[in-house]
Amino acid sequence: MDFALRALPYAENALEPYLGAETLRLHREKHHGGYLDELERLIGGSPQAADSLETIVATATGHLFETAAQVWNHDFLWRSMRPRGGGDPPGPIAEALVRSFGDVDGFRRMFRMEAMEQFGSGWIWLVLDRGRLRVTTTDNAQLPLTRGQTPLVTLDLWEHAYYLDYRNERKRYVEAFLDHLIDWDFVAANLKAEPPRAQSV
Ligand code: FE2
C-alpha cells in the first residue's frame, strides 16, 4: 500500500460554508495523516506493507487494525462529500431508498437519528446489507467491511470532524451533510459496483 497522504478530491475551502477550510486541513493533515504515519511506523518496510489497505484491515487486529481502518475510513469520507452535494438523490438511488426506508425522508430521519444516538466517537454509514440499504453506525475505527456489508457513503462522527464549525451541535453538522455535502454520485457508483439483490419476503 501507499503510505502517502493523497490530495483531497476538491479544494480545502470547497465545502464552505458547511465545512470550513481549517476543519478540512486539520482533519486531513493531522488526523488522516497521523493515522498514515502511524501505519507506516507499524508496518513500513515489512512484507505486510505490500498488502492492499483492504487486506490489512481484513487481517489485522488491535492497534494495527484501528490505525489501518481509520486510514480506510478517512479515504472513504473525503469521497463521500462534494461541493454542491446533498439534496435529492438521483432517480435510481431514490428508488433504492424508497424500497428500504419507505421514502427518501425516511432515510434522512434514520440517518439523523442514528447519528445522534451514536455515543462517543464513531462513524455513520449507508450500507448495502444482504440486498437492502441500511443506515448503521460503528464505534471508534470499526467499519462495515468487517461485517460483510458494502459501504455506500459515510460521515465521520468523531468530534474532530465538526467541532470547529459546529461545536457540540452534531445535529446541524449531520443536516448540513444531508442537505449540502453528500455525494450521491459516489453512492451510485458504489451501488453500481454491487447492485442490490432482489428482495426475498
Ligand atoms: Fe476523522
Short mmCIF file of C-alpha atoms and ligand atoms in Angstrom, two decimals:
data_model
loop_
_atom_site.label_atom_id
_atom_site.label_comp_id
_atom_site.label_asym_id
_atom_site.label_seq_id
_atom_site.Cartn_x
_atom_site.Cartn_y
_atom_site.Cartn_z
CA MET A 1 0.00 0.00 0.00
CA ASP A 2 0.94 3.64 -0.44
CA PHE A 3 1.59 5.49 2.82
CA ALA A 4 1.44 8.94 1.17
CA LEU A 5 -1.45 11.25 2.07
CA ARG A 6 -3.37 11.81 -1.13
CA ALA A 7 -4.80 15.18 -2.15
CA LEU A 8 -8.43 15.88 -1.39
CA PRO A 9 -10.76 15.46 -4.37
CA TYR A 10 -11.62 19.19 -4.02
CA ALA A 11 -10.06 22.36 -2.61
CA GLU A 12 -9.82 22.71 1.18
CA ASN A 13 -12.34 25.56 1.11
CA ALA A 14 -14.67 23.93 -1.42
CA LEU A 15 -17.13 22.67 1.21
CA GLU A 16 -17.62 26.06 2.85
CA PRO A 17 -19.73 27.31 4.49
CA TYR A 18 -20.78 23.82 5.62
CA LEU A 19 -17.28 22.59 6.50
CA GLY A 20 -14.53 25.16 6.85
CA ALA A 21 -11.08 25.05 5.26
CA GLU A 22 -9.42 24.87 8.69
CA THR A 23 -11.53 21.84 9.61
CA LEU A 24 -10.58 20.07 6.39
CA ARG A 25 -6.89 20.95 6.66
CA LEU A 26 -6.56 19.81 10.28
CA HIS A 27 -8.71 16.75 9.73
CA ARG A 28 -6.77 15.62 6.67
CA GLU A 29 -3.23 16.59 7.66
CA LYS A 30 -3.28 15.89 11.41
CA HIS A 31 -5.82 13.11 11.81
CA HIS A 32 -5.83 11.22 8.50
CA GLY A 33 -2.13 11.97 8.01
CA GLY A 34 -1.42 10.94 11.58
CA TYR A 35 -3.02 7.54 11.03
CA LEU A 36 -0.97 7.07 7.85
CA ASP A 37 2.26 7.97 9.66
CA GLU A 38 1.41 5.55 12.44
CA LEU A 39 0.59 2.81 9.94
CA GLU A 40 3.96 3.29 8.25
CA ARG A 41 5.67 3.18 11.64
CA LEU A 42 3.90 -0.10 12.42
CA ILE A 43 4.44 -2.00 9.16
CA GLY A 44 6.62 0.15 6.84
CA GLY A 45 9.36 -1.96 5.28
CA SER A 46 7.73 -5.22 6.37
CA PRO A 47 6.19 -7.77 3.97
CA GLN A 48 2.77 -6.60 5.17
CA ALA A 49 3.42 -3.17 3.65
CA ALA A 50 2.99 -4.74 0.21
CA ASP A 51 -0.60 -5.74 1.02
CA SER A 52 -3.56 -3.61 0.00
CA LEU A 53 -5.12 -1.46 2.69
CA GLU A 54 -8.25 -3.63 2.48
CA THR A 55 -6.21 -6.77 3.14
CA ILE A 56 -4.52 -5.16 6.13
CA VAL A 57 -7.91 -4.08 7.51
CA ALA A 58 -9.32 -7.57 6.99
CA THR A 59 -6.45 -9.39 8.67
CA ALA A 60 -5.10 -7.08 11.37
CA THR A 61 -6.19 -6.86 15.00
CA GLY A 62 -5.77 -4.39 17.83
CA HIS A 63 -3.89 -1.16 17.25
CA LEU A 64 -2.82 -2.10 13.72
CA PHE A 65 -6.45 -2.77 12.74
CA GLU A 66 -7.62 0.50 14.31
CA THR A 67 -4.93 2.50 12.53
CA ALA A 68 -5.46 0.87 9.12
CA ALA A 69 -9.25 1.12 9.44
CA GLN A 70 -9.04 4.83 10.23
CA VAL A 71 -6.97 5.36 7.08
CA TRP A 72 -9.59 3.49 5.05
CA ASN A 73 -12.48 5.35 6.73
CA HIS A 74 -10.99 8.77 6.03
CA ASP A 75 -10.19 7.90 2.38
CA PHE A 76 -13.87 6.94 2.05
CA LEU A 77 -15.08 10.03 3.91
CA TRP A 78 -13.45 12.54 1.55
CA ARG A 79 -15.11 10.86 -1.41
CA SER A 80 -18.48 10.80 0.38
CA MET A 81 -18.73 14.59 0.11
CA ARG A 82 -18.59 17.11 -2.71
CA PRO A 83 -19.18 20.81 -3.22
CA ARG A 84 -22.85 21.49 -4.01
CA GLY A 85 -23.78 17.98 -2.98
CA GLY A 86 -26.72 16.87 -0.87
CA GLY A 87 -30.37 17.39 -1.58
CA ASP A 88 -32.48 14.99 -3.60
CA PRO A 89 -30.76 11.82 -4.78
CA PRO A 90 -30.90 10.83 -8.47
CA GLY A 91 -33.74 8.51 -9.54
CA PRO A 92 -32.14 5.08 -9.11
CA ILE A 93 -30.81 5.98 -5.65
CA ALA A 94 -34.15 7.46 -4.64
CA GLU A 95 -35.88 4.24 -5.73
CA ALA A 96 -33.46 2.13 -3.68
CA LEU A 97 -34.01 4.39 -0.64
CA VAL A 98 -37.79 4.14 -1.02
CA ARG A 99 -37.57 0.33 -1.14
CA SER A 100 -35.58 0.22 2.09
CA PHE A 101 -36.85 3.21 4.12
CA GLY A 102 -40.38 3.85 2.79
CA ASP A 103 -39.36 7.21 1.29
CA VAL A 104 -36.30 9.43 0.99
CA ASP A 105 -37.31 11.36 4.10
CA GLY A 106 -37.42 8.04 5.95
CA PHE A 107 -33.75 7.58 5.10
CA ARG A 108 -32.93 11.12 6.23
CA ARG A 109 -34.76 10.65 9.55
CA MET A 110 -32.99 7.35 10.18
CA PHE A 111 -29.59 8.81 9.32
CA ARG A 112 -30.14 11.81 11.65
CA MET A 113 -31.45 9.66 14.49
CA GLU A 114 -28.68 7.06 14.31
CA ALA A 115 -26.03 9.80 14.10
CA MET A 116 -27.43 11.50 17.19
CA GLU A 117 -27.64 8.22 19.09
CA GLN A 118 -24.03 7.23 18.41
CA PHE A 119 -22.45 7.56 21.84
CA GLY A 120 -18.90 8.81 21.64
CA SER A 121 -16.64 8.59 18.61
CA GLY A 122 -17.57 6.62 15.54
CA TRP A 123 -18.97 6.71 12.04
CA ILE A 124 -22.38 6.63 10.39
CA TRP A 125 -22.85 4.75 7.14
CA LEU A 126 -25.33 3.96 4.43
CA VAL A 127 -24.55 0.37 3.52
CA LEU A 128 -25.78 -2.40 1.31
CA ASP A 129 -26.52 -5.37 3.55
CA ARG A 130 -27.88 -8.58 2.06
CA GLY A 131 -29.57 -6.73 -0.77
CA ARG A 132 -31.09 -3.93 1.32
CA LEU A 133 -29.90 -0.43 2.09
CA ARG A 134 -29.37 0.17 5.79
CA VAL A 135 -28.16 3.00 7.99
CA THR A 136 -25.71 1.81 10.59
CA THR A 137 -23.13 3.25 12.96
CA THR A 138 -19.77 1.89 14.02
CA ASP A 139 -17.74 2.68 17.14
CA ASN A 140 -14.29 4.25 17.01
CA ALA A 141 -12.43 2.79 13.99
CA GLN A 142 -14.87 -0.04 13.19
CA LEU A 143 -16.21 -0.24 9.65
CA PRO A 144 -18.84 -2.18 7.67
CA LEU A 145 -16.28 -4.16 5.64
CA THR A 146 -15.66 -6.48 8.58
CA ARG A 147 -19.42 -7.12 8.90
CA GLY A 148 -19.86 -8.26 5.32
CA GLN A 149 -21.66 -5.03 4.44
CA THR A 150 -20.85 -2.85 1.43
CA PRO A 151 -20.31 0.78 2.44
CA LEU A 152 -22.01 3.31 0.14
CA VAL A 153 -21.31 6.58 1.97
CA THR A 154 -20.08 7.69 5.39
CA LEU A 155 -19.90 10.63 7.76
CA ASP A 156 -17.27 10.97 10.49
CA LEU A 157 -18.88 11.39 13.94
CA TRP A 158 -15.64 11.99 15.83
CA GLU A 159 -15.74 15.49 17.29
CA HIS A 160 -12.59 16.46 15.38
CA ALA A 161 -14.69 16.25 12.21
CA TYR A 162 -17.07 19.07 13.14
CA TYR A 163 -16.16 20.80 16.40
CA LEU A 164 -14.50 23.87 14.83
CA ASP A 165 -17.57 24.58 12.69
CA TYR A 166 -20.43 23.31 14.84
CA ARG A 167 -19.03 22.98 18.38
CA ASN A 168 -21.23 20.41 20.14
CA GLU A 169 -24.12 20.70 17.66
CA ARG A 170 -23.74 17.36 15.88
CA LYS A 171 -27.31 17.60 14.56
CA ARG A 172 -26.56 20.71 12.50
CA TYR A 173 -23.44 19.04 11.09
CA VAL A 174 -25.40 15.95 10.08
CA GLU A 175 -28.14 18.06 8.48
CA ALA A 176 -25.55 20.08 6.53
CA PHE A 177 -24.11 16.81 5.24
CA LEU A 178 -27.51 15.57 4.07
CA ASP A 179 -28.62 18.91 2.63
CA HIS A 180 -25.39 20.19 1.06
CA LEU A 181 -22.48 17.74 1.07
CA ILE A 182 -23.38 14.10 0.46
CA ASP A 183 -22.14 12.97 -2.96
CA TRP A 184 -24.97 10.94 -4.44
CA ASP A 185 -22.82 10.11 -7.48
CA PHE A 186 -20.39 8.34 -5.12
CA VAL A 187 -23.30 6.40 -3.62
CA ALA A 188 -24.48 5.49 -7.12
CA ALA A 189 -21.02 4.30 -8.15
CA ASN A 190 -20.69 2.12 -5.05
CA LEU A 191 -24.18 0.73 -5.55
CA LYS A 192 -23.49 0.04 -9.21
CA ALA A 193 -20.37 -1.87 -8.26
CA GLU A 194 -22.59 -4.13 -6.18
CA PRO A 195 -26.28 -3.72 -7.10
CA PRO A 196 -28.95 -4.76 -4.59
CA ARG A 197 -30.26 -8.27 -4.99
CA ALA A 198 -33.94 -8.93 -5.42
CA GLN A 199 -35.66 -8.82 -2.06
CA SER A 200 -36.95 -12.01 -0.58
CA VAL A 201 -40.04 -11.76 1.57
FE FE2 B 1 -11.80 11.86 11.37
#
